[in-house]
Short mmCIF file of C-alpha atoms in Angstrom, two decimals:
data_model
loop_
_atom_site.label_atom_id
_atom_site.label_comp_id
_atom_site.label_asym_id
_atom_site.label_seq_id
_atom_site.Cartn_x
_atom_site.Cartn_y
_atom_site.Cartn_z
CA UNK A 1 -12.53 -8.67 22.11
CA UNK A 2 -10.59 -11.20 20.00
CA UNK A 3 -9.35 -10.15 16.58
CA UNK A 4 -9.09 -13.38 14.66
CA UNK A 5 -11.24 -12.50 11.64
CA UNK A 6 -11.51 -9.42 9.48
CA UNK A 7 -14.66 -9.63 7.38
CA UNK A 8 -14.67 -7.52 4.22
CA UNK A 9 -17.60 -6.79 1.90
CA UNK A 10 -16.69 -5.71 -1.64
CA UNK A 11 -18.13 -4.95 -5.04
CA UNK A 12 -15.73 -6.10 -7.79
CA UNK A 13 -15.91 -2.80 -9.68
CA UNK A 14 -15.27 -0.48 -6.71
CA UNK A 15 -11.68 0.86 -6.70
CA UNK A 16 -11.85 1.79 -3.05
CA UNK A 17 -12.93 -1.72 -2.07
CA UNK A 18 -9.99 -2.97 -4.10
CA UNK A 19 -7.59 -0.76 -2.14
CA UNK A 20 -9.06 -1.92 1.15
CA UNK A 21 -8.87 -5.56 0.10
CA UNK A 22 -5.17 -5.25 -0.74
CA UNK A 23 -4.59 -3.70 2.67
CA UNK A 24 -6.52 -6.53 4.33
CA UNK A 25 -4.37 -9.17 2.64
CA UNK A 26 -1.28 -7.37 3.91
CA UNK A 27 -2.76 -7.44 7.42
CA UNK A 28 -2.87 -11.24 7.25
CA UNK A 29 0.91 -11.26 6.84
CA UNK A 30 1.66 -9.21 9.95
CA UNK A 31 -1.20 -9.92 12.36
CA UNK A 32 -2.90 -13.09 13.55
CA UNK A 33 -5.97 -12.36 11.45
CA UNK A 34 -7.83 -14.22 8.72
CA UNK A 35 -9.58 -12.13 6.07
CA UNK A 36 -12.96 -13.43 4.95
CA UNK A 37 -14.39 -11.93 1.76
CA UNK A 38 -18.09 -11.29 1.29
CA UNK A 39 -20.08 -9.63 -1.45
CA UNK A 40 -22.07 -6.46 -1.51
CA UNK A 41 -23.47 -4.76 -4.57
CA UNK A 42 -23.35 -1.12 -5.63
CA UNK A 43 -26.22 -1.91 -8.01
CA UNK A 44 -28.38 -3.11 -5.13
CA UNK A 45 -27.25 -0.28 -2.86
CA UNK A 46 -28.21 2.38 -5.43
CA UNK A 47 -31.60 0.94 -6.41
CA UNK A 48 -34.20 3.67 -6.40
CA UNK A 49 -31.70 6.48 -5.82
CA UNK A 50 -31.43 9.58 -7.97
CA UNK A 51 -28.09 9.34 -9.77
CA UNK A 52 -26.44 11.15 -12.68
CA UNK A 53 -27.16 9.28 -15.93
CA UNK A 54 -23.55 8.18 -16.48
CA UNK A 55 -23.22 6.88 -12.94
CA UNK A 56 -26.61 5.15 -13.14
CA UNK A 57 -25.51 3.29 -16.26
CA UNK A 58 -22.34 2.18 -14.51
CA UNK A 59 -24.28 1.05 -11.43
CA UNK A 60 -26.72 -0.91 -13.56
CA UNK A 61 -23.81 -2.70 -15.30
CA UNK A 62 -22.06 -3.37 -11.99
CA UNK A 63 -24.54 -6.15 -11.23
CA UNK A 64 -22.96 -8.31 -13.95
CA UNK A 65 -19.52 -9.03 -12.41
CA UNK A 66 -21.15 -9.29 -8.99
CA UNK A 67 -23.47 -11.98 -10.34
CA UNK A 68 -20.53 -13.89 -11.84
CA UNK A 69 -18.77 -13.93 -8.47
CA UNK A 70 -21.99 -14.99 -6.75
CA UNK A 71 -22.49 -17.86 -9.19
CA UNK A 72 -18.93 -19.01 -8.58
CA UNK A 73 -19.48 -18.83 -4.83
CA UNK A 74 -22.76 -20.73 -4.91
CA UNK A 75 -21.61 -23.39 -7.36
CA UNK A 76 -18.01 -23.84 -6.21
CA UNK A 77 -17.92 -22.73 -2.57
CA UNK A 78 -16.92 -19.71 -0.51
CA UNK A 79 -13.26 -20.58 -0.93
CA UNK A 80 -13.17 -19.39 -4.54
CA UNK A 81 -14.09 -15.78 -3.76
CA UNK A 82 -10.66 -14.51 -2.71
CA UNK A 83 -8.74 -15.68 -5.77
CA UNK A 84 -11.52 -14.85 -8.22
CA UNK A 85 -11.93 -11.35 -6.83
CA UNK A 86 -8.18 -10.82 -6.98
CA UNK A 87 -8.07 -12.00 -10.59
CA UNK A 88 -11.01 -9.82 -11.64
CA UNK A 89 -9.88 -6.80 -9.64
CA UNK A 90 -6.32 -6.93 -10.91
CA UNK A 91 -7.67 -6.56 -14.44
CA UNK A 92 -10.28 -3.90 -13.69
CA UNK A 93 -8.29 -1.70 -11.33
CA UNK A 94 -4.52 -1.64 -11.90
CA UNK A 95 -5.09 -3.23 -15.33
CA UNK A 96 -7.68 -0.57 -16.27
CA UNK A 97 -9.85 -3.05 -18.17
CA UNK A 98 -13.11 -1.26 -18.97
CA UNK A 99 -14.82 -4.37 -20.36
CA UNK A 100 -15.85 -5.95 -17.09
CA UNK A 101 -17.09 -9.14 -18.74
CA UNK A 102 -13.75 -9.61 -20.48
CA UNK A 103 -12.07 -9.21 -17.10
CA UNK A 104 -14.41 -11.83 -15.63
CA UNK A 105 -13.82 -14.27 -18.49
CA UNK A 106 -10.04 -14.00 -18.18
CA UNK A 107 -10.23 -14.25 -14.40
CA UNK A 108 -12.36 -17.39 -14.47
CA UNK A 109 -9.82 -18.99 -16.80
CA UNK A 110 -6.94 -17.91 -14.55
CA UNK A 111 -8.40 -19.49 -11.42
CA UNK A 112 -9.65 -22.63 -13.19
CA UNK A 113 -13.38 -22.00 -13.00
CA UNK A 114 -15.74 -22.77 -15.92
CA UNK A 115 -16.52 -20.07 -18.46
CA UNK A 116 -20.18 -21.06 -18.16
CA UNK A 117 -20.31 -18.95 -14.98
CA UNK A 118 -20.38 -15.90 -17.25
CA UNK A 119 -23.97 -16.80 -18.11
CA UNK A 120 -24.93 -15.62 -14.62
CA UNK A 121 -24.17 -12.01 -15.59
CA UNK A 122 -27.45 -11.71 -17.47
CA UNK A 123 -29.52 -13.83 -15.11
CA UNK A 124 -31.17 -13.22 -11.75
CA UNK A 125 -30.74 -16.88 -10.79
CA UNK A 126 -28.40 -16.07 -7.89
CA UNK A 127 -29.65 -12.60 -7.03
CA UNK A 128 -31.23 -13.85 -3.81
CA UNK A 129 -27.82 -15.02 -2.57
CA UNK A 130 -26.13 -11.80 -3.71
CA UNK A 131 -28.73 -9.67 -1.98
CA UNK A 132 -28.48 -11.73 1.21
CA UNK A 133 -24.72 -11.22 1.37
CA UNK A 134 -25.13 -7.53 0.59
CA UNK A 135 -27.76 -7.15 3.30
CA UNK A 136 -25.59 -8.91 5.86
CA UNK A 137 -22.85 -6.35 5.34
CA UNK A 138 -24.98 -3.23 5.00
CA UNK A 139 -27.11 -4.12 8.01
CA UNK A 140 -23.98 -3.83 10.14
CA UNK A 141 -23.24 -0.24 9.11
CA UNK A 142 -26.44 1.33 7.78
CA UNK A 143 -27.75 2.40 4.39
CA UNK A 144 -25.83 5.70 4.21
CA UNK A 145 -22.49 4.12 3.29
CA UNK A 146 -21.08 2.27 0.31
CA UNK A 147 -18.37 -0.25 -0.33
CA UNK A 148 -16.11 -1.41 1.24
CA UNK A 149 -17.42 -2.52 4.61
CA UNK A 150 -15.16 -4.21 7.14
CA UNK A 151 -16.16 -5.91 10.36
CA UNK A 152 -14.13 -6.86 13.40
CA UNK A 153 -16.26 -9.13 15.52
CA UNK A 154 -19.73 -7.60 15.76
CA UNK A 155 -18.60 -4.06 14.88
CA UNK A 156 -18.45 -2.88 11.28
CA UNK A 157 -17.34 0.28 9.51
CA UNK A 158 -17.35 1.74 6.04
CA UNK A 159 -13.72 1.74 4.89
CA UNK A 160 -10.95 2.12 5.68
CA UNK A 161 -10.62 4.26 2.57
CA UNK A 162 -6.89 4.38 1.90
CA UNK A 163 -4.58 5.10 -1.02
CA UNK A 164 -2.16 3.57 -1.65
CA UNK A 165 -2.82 0.38 0.31
CA UNK A 166 -0.29 0.24 3.15
CA UNK A 167 2.08 -2.69 3.28
CA UNK A 168 3.93 -4.59 5.96
CA UNK A 169 3.85 -3.14 9.44
CA UNK A 170 2.04 -0.02 8.20
CA UNK A 171 -0.86 -2.29 7.25
CA UNK A 172 -0.72 -3.81 10.70
CA UNK A 173 -0.78 -0.39 12.37
CA UNK A 174 -3.88 0.60 10.43
CA UNK A 175 -5.56 -2.63 11.46
CA UNK A 176 -4.60 -1.97 15.08
CA UNK A 177 -6.39 1.38 14.78
CA UNK A 178 -9.49 -0.18 13.24
CA UNK A 179 -9.46 -2.83 15.97
CA UNK A 180 -9.09 -0.18 18.67
CA UNK A 181 -11.97 1.86 17.25
CA UNK A 182 -14.14 -1.24 17.09
CA UNK A 183 -13.53 -1.85 20.78
CA UNK A 184 -15.15 1.46 21.76
CA UNK A 185 -18.95 0.98 21.84
CA UNK A 186 -19.78 4.61 21.08
CA UNK A 187 -17.31 5.17 18.24
CA UNK A 188 -18.96 5.80 14.86
CA UNK A 189 -17.02 7.98 12.46
CA UNK A 190 -13.66 9.55 11.67
CA UNK A 191 -13.28 11.24 8.28
CA UNK A 192 -11.40 13.78 6.20
CA UNK A 193 -11.68 14.98 2.60
CA UNK A 194 -9.94 12.74 0.05
CA UNK A 195 -7.22 14.57 -1.87
CA UNK A 196 -6.04 11.66 -4.02
CA UNK A 197 -7.59 8.88 -6.03
CA UNK A 198 -6.78 5.17 -5.82
CA UNK A 199 -3.05 4.57 -6.30
CA UNK A 200 -2.61 1.07 -7.64
CA UNK A 201 0.64 -0.83 -7.22
#
Protein backbone atom coordinates (compact mmCIF):
# COMPACT_ATOMS: atom_id res chain seq x y z
CA UNK A 1 0.00 0.00 0.00
CA UNK A 2 1.70 3.20 -1.17
CA UNK A 3 1.19 6.38 0.83
CA UNK A 4 1.72 9.15 -1.68
CA UNK A 5 -1.56 11.03 -1.26
CA UNK A 6 -3.58 12.05 1.78
CA UNK A 7 -7.05 13.12 0.68
CA UNK A 8 -8.90 15.40 3.09
CA UNK A 9 -12.55 16.47 2.96
CA UNK A 10 -13.42 19.65 4.87
CA UNK A 11 -16.19 22.13 5.53
CA UNK A 12 -14.75 25.65 5.90
CA UNK A 13 -16.65 26.37 9.12
CA UNK A 14 -15.72 23.17 10.98
CA UNK A 15 -13.02 23.80 13.62
CA UNK A 16 -12.09 20.15 13.80
CA UNK A 17 -11.56 19.96 10.04
CA UNK A 18 -9.35 23.02 10.41
CA UNK A 19 -7.23 21.27 13.04
CA UNK A 20 -6.92 18.19 10.87
CA UNK A 21 -5.99 20.25 7.83
CA UNK A 22 -3.18 21.98 9.71
CA UNK A 23 -1.89 18.58 10.80
CA UNK A 24 -2.06 17.34 7.21
CA UNK A 25 0.01 20.26 5.94
CA UNK A 26 2.61 19.46 8.60
CA UNK A 27 2.66 15.85 7.37
CA UNK A 28 3.70 17.07 3.92
CA UNK A 29 6.85 18.54 5.48
CA UNK A 30 8.02 15.31 7.13
CA UNK A 31 6.64 12.50 4.95
CA UNK A 32 6.61 11.84 1.22
CA UNK A 33 2.91 12.68 1.00
CA UNK A 34 0.86 15.17 -0.97
CA UNK A 35 -2.30 16.49 0.65
CA UNK A 36 -5.26 16.93 -1.69
CA UNK A 37 -8.17 19.00 -0.39
CA UNK A 38 -11.78 18.19 -1.20
CA UNK A 39 -15.07 19.64 -0.05
CA UNK A 40 -17.82 18.21 2.04
CA UNK A 41 -20.72 20.11 3.52
CA UNK A 42 -22.17 20.07 7.02
CA UNK A 43 -25.31 21.65 5.55
CA UNK A 44 -25.74 18.75 3.15
CA UNK A 45 -24.80 16.18 5.79
CA UNK A 46 -27.44 17.48 8.21
CA UNK A 47 -30.31 17.83 5.74
CA UNK A 48 -33.44 16.28 7.17
CA UNK A 49 -31.93 15.66 10.60
CA UNK A 50 -33.48 16.80 13.86
CA UNK A 51 -31.16 19.47 15.26
CA UNK A 52 -31.37 22.08 18.02
CA UNK A 53 -32.62 25.38 16.57
CA UNK A 54 -29.33 27.23 17.11
CA UNK A 55 -27.31 24.47 15.48
CA UNK A 56 -29.80 24.18 12.61
CA UNK A 57 -29.41 27.89 11.87
CA UNK A 58 -25.65 27.51 11.85
CA UNK A 59 -25.83 24.48 9.56
CA UNK A 60 -28.13 26.29 7.15
CA UNK A 61 -25.68 29.22 6.98
CA UNK A 62 -22.70 26.89 6.53
CA UNK A 63 -23.70 26.30 2.91
CA UNK A 64 -22.65 29.86 2.03
CA UNK A 65 -18.85 29.64 2.49
CA UNK A 66 -18.92 26.12 1.06
CA UNK A 67 -20.59 27.48 -2.07
CA UNK A 68 -17.98 30.24 -2.39
CA UNK A 69 -15.18 27.67 -2.27
CA UNK A 70 -17.00 25.49 -4.79
CA UNK A 71 -17.45 28.41 -7.18
CA UNK A 72 -13.75 29.20 -6.91
CA UNK A 73 -12.89 25.56 -7.57
CA UNK A 74 -15.18 25.26 -10.58
CA UNK A 75 -14.25 28.59 -12.13
CA UNK A 76 -10.54 28.69 -11.29
CA UNK A 77 -9.45 25.08 -10.84
CA UNK A 78 -8.77 22.60 -8.05
CA UNK A 79 -5.45 24.28 -7.32
CA UNK A 80 -7.10 27.26 -5.61
CA UNK A 81 -8.75 25.24 -2.85
CA UNK A 82 -5.78 24.90 -0.51
CA UNK A 83 -4.87 28.58 -0.30
CA UNK A 84 -8.47 29.78 -0.27
CA UNK A 85 -9.42 27.38 2.51
CA UNK A 86 -6.37 28.44 4.50
CA UNK A 87 -7.25 32.11 4.06
CA UNK A 88 -10.89 31.59 5.04
CA UNK A 89 -10.12 29.22 7.89
CA UNK A 90 -7.45 31.44 9.39
CA UNK A 91 -10.05 34.16 9.76
CA UNK A 92 -12.90 31.97 11.00
CA UNK A 93 -10.97 29.74 13.40
CA UNK A 94 -7.91 31.32 15.05
CA UNK A 95 -9.19 34.75 13.94
CA UNK A 96 -12.64 34.10 15.47
CA UNK A 97 -14.46 35.94 12.67
CA UNK A 98 -18.16 35.22 13.12
CA UNK A 99 -19.20 36.90 9.86
CA UNK A 100 -18.37 34.08 7.49
CA UNK A 101 -19.06 36.15 4.39
CA UNK A 102 -16.64 38.83 5.57
CA UNK A 103 -14.05 36.11 6.05
CA UNK A 104 -14.71 34.85 2.52
CA UNK A 105 -14.49 38.34 1.01
CA UNK A 106 -11.16 39.06 2.70
CA UNK A 107 -9.84 35.62 1.79
CA UNK A 108 -10.73 35.99 -1.88
CA UNK A 109 -8.88 39.30 -1.94
CA UNK A 110 -5.86 37.76 -0.18
CA UNK A 111 -5.47 34.94 -2.70
CA UNK A 112 -6.23 37.11 -5.74
CA UNK A 113 -9.62 35.69 -6.68
CA UNK A 114 -12.51 37.91 -7.84
CA UNK A 115 -15.00 39.22 -5.31
CA UNK A 116 -17.77 38.19 -7.70
CA UNK A 117 -17.36 34.64 -6.37
CA UNK A 118 -19.23 35.81 -3.27
CA UNK A 119 -22.39 35.83 -5.37
CA UNK A 120 -22.31 32.03 -5.25
CA UNK A 121 -23.15 32.08 -1.53
CA UNK A 122 -26.81 32.78 -2.26
CA UNK A 123 -27.06 30.64 -5.37
CA UNK A 124 -27.45 26.93 -6.02
CA UNK A 125 -25.55 27.24 -9.31
CA UNK A 126 -22.68 25.01 -8.12
CA UNK A 127 -24.55 22.87 -5.63
CA UNK A 128 -24.33 19.84 -7.90
CA UNK A 129 -20.53 20.01 -7.81
CA UNK A 130 -20.50 20.60 -4.05
CA UNK A 131 -22.80 17.67 -3.44
CA UNK A 132 -20.74 15.42 -5.71
CA UNK A 133 -17.55 16.21 -3.78
CA UNK A 134 -19.38 15.72 -0.48
CA UNK A 135 -20.77 12.40 -1.62
CA UNK A 136 -17.37 11.18 -2.77
CA UNK A 137 -15.99 11.70 0.72
CA UNK A 138 -18.96 10.50 2.75
CA UNK A 139 -19.42 7.40 0.60
CA UNK A 140 -15.98 6.26 1.76
CA UNK A 141 -16.85 6.38 5.47
CA UNK A 142 -20.64 6.22 5.84
CA UNK A 143 -23.38 8.64 6.83
CA UNK A 144 -22.83 8.39 10.60
CA UNK A 145 -19.75 10.64 10.65
CA UNK A 146 -19.05 14.30 10.02
CA UNK A 147 -16.12 16.39 8.92
CA UNK A 148 -13.21 15.94 8.52
CA UNK A 149 -12.73 12.80 6.45
CA UNK A 150 -9.28 11.63 5.41
CA UNK A 151 -8.42 8.90 2.96
CA UNK A 152 -5.21 6.98 2.42
CA UNK A 153 -5.56 5.08 -0.82
CA UNK A 154 -8.98 3.43 -0.86
CA UNK A 155 -9.44 3.53 2.93
CA UNK A 156 -11.04 6.52 4.63
CA UNK A 157 -11.72 7.54 8.21
CA UNK A 158 -13.49 10.29 10.09
CA UNK A 159 -10.75 12.37 11.72
CA UNK A 160 -8.16 12.33 13.03
CA UNK A 161 -9.71 14.65 15.61
CA UNK A 162 -6.75 16.30 17.30
CA UNK A 163 -6.04 19.41 19.35
CA UNK A 164 -3.69 21.12 19.03
CA UNK A 165 -2.52 20.06 15.57
CA UNK A 166 0.79 18.23 15.98
CA UNK A 167 3.83 19.63 14.25
CA UNK A 168 7.04 18.26 12.84
CA UNK A 169 7.81 14.65 13.56
CA UNK A 170 4.79 14.36 15.85
CA UNK A 171 2.62 15.06 12.80
CA UNK A 172 4.51 12.38 10.93
CA UNK A 173 4.00 9.85 13.73
CA UNK A 174 0.26 10.45 13.70
CA UNK A 175 0.20 9.97 9.95
CA UNK A 176 2.17 6.74 10.34
CA UNK A 177 -0.55 5.54 12.70
CA UNK A 178 -3.34 6.51 10.31
CA UNK A 179 -1.46 4.79 7.49
CA UNK A 180 -0.97 1.66 9.59
CA UNK A 181 -4.66 1.55 10.52
CA UNK A 182 -5.63 1.98 6.88
CA UNK A 183 -3.52 -1.05 5.98
CA UNK A 184 -5.62 -3.37 8.17
CA UNK A 185 -8.75 -4.38 6.21
CA UNK A 186 -10.91 -4.97 9.29
CA UNK A 187 -10.00 -1.84 11.24
CA UNK A 188 -12.90 0.60 11.70
CA UNK A 189 -12.78 2.71 14.82
CA UNK A 190 -10.65 3.94 17.70
CA UNK A 191 -12.12 6.66 19.93
CA UNK A 192 -12.06 8.36 23.31
CA UNK A 193 -14.02 11.21 24.86
CA UNK A 194 -12.74 14.70 23.95
CA UNK A 195 -11.67 16.69 26.99
CA UNK A 196 -10.52 19.83 25.18
CA UNK A 197 -11.74 22.04 22.37
CA UNK A 198 -9.77 23.15 19.31
CA UNK A 199 -6.51 24.83 20.33
CA UNK A 200 -5.52 27.19 17.56
CA UNK A 201 -1.93 28.29 17.07
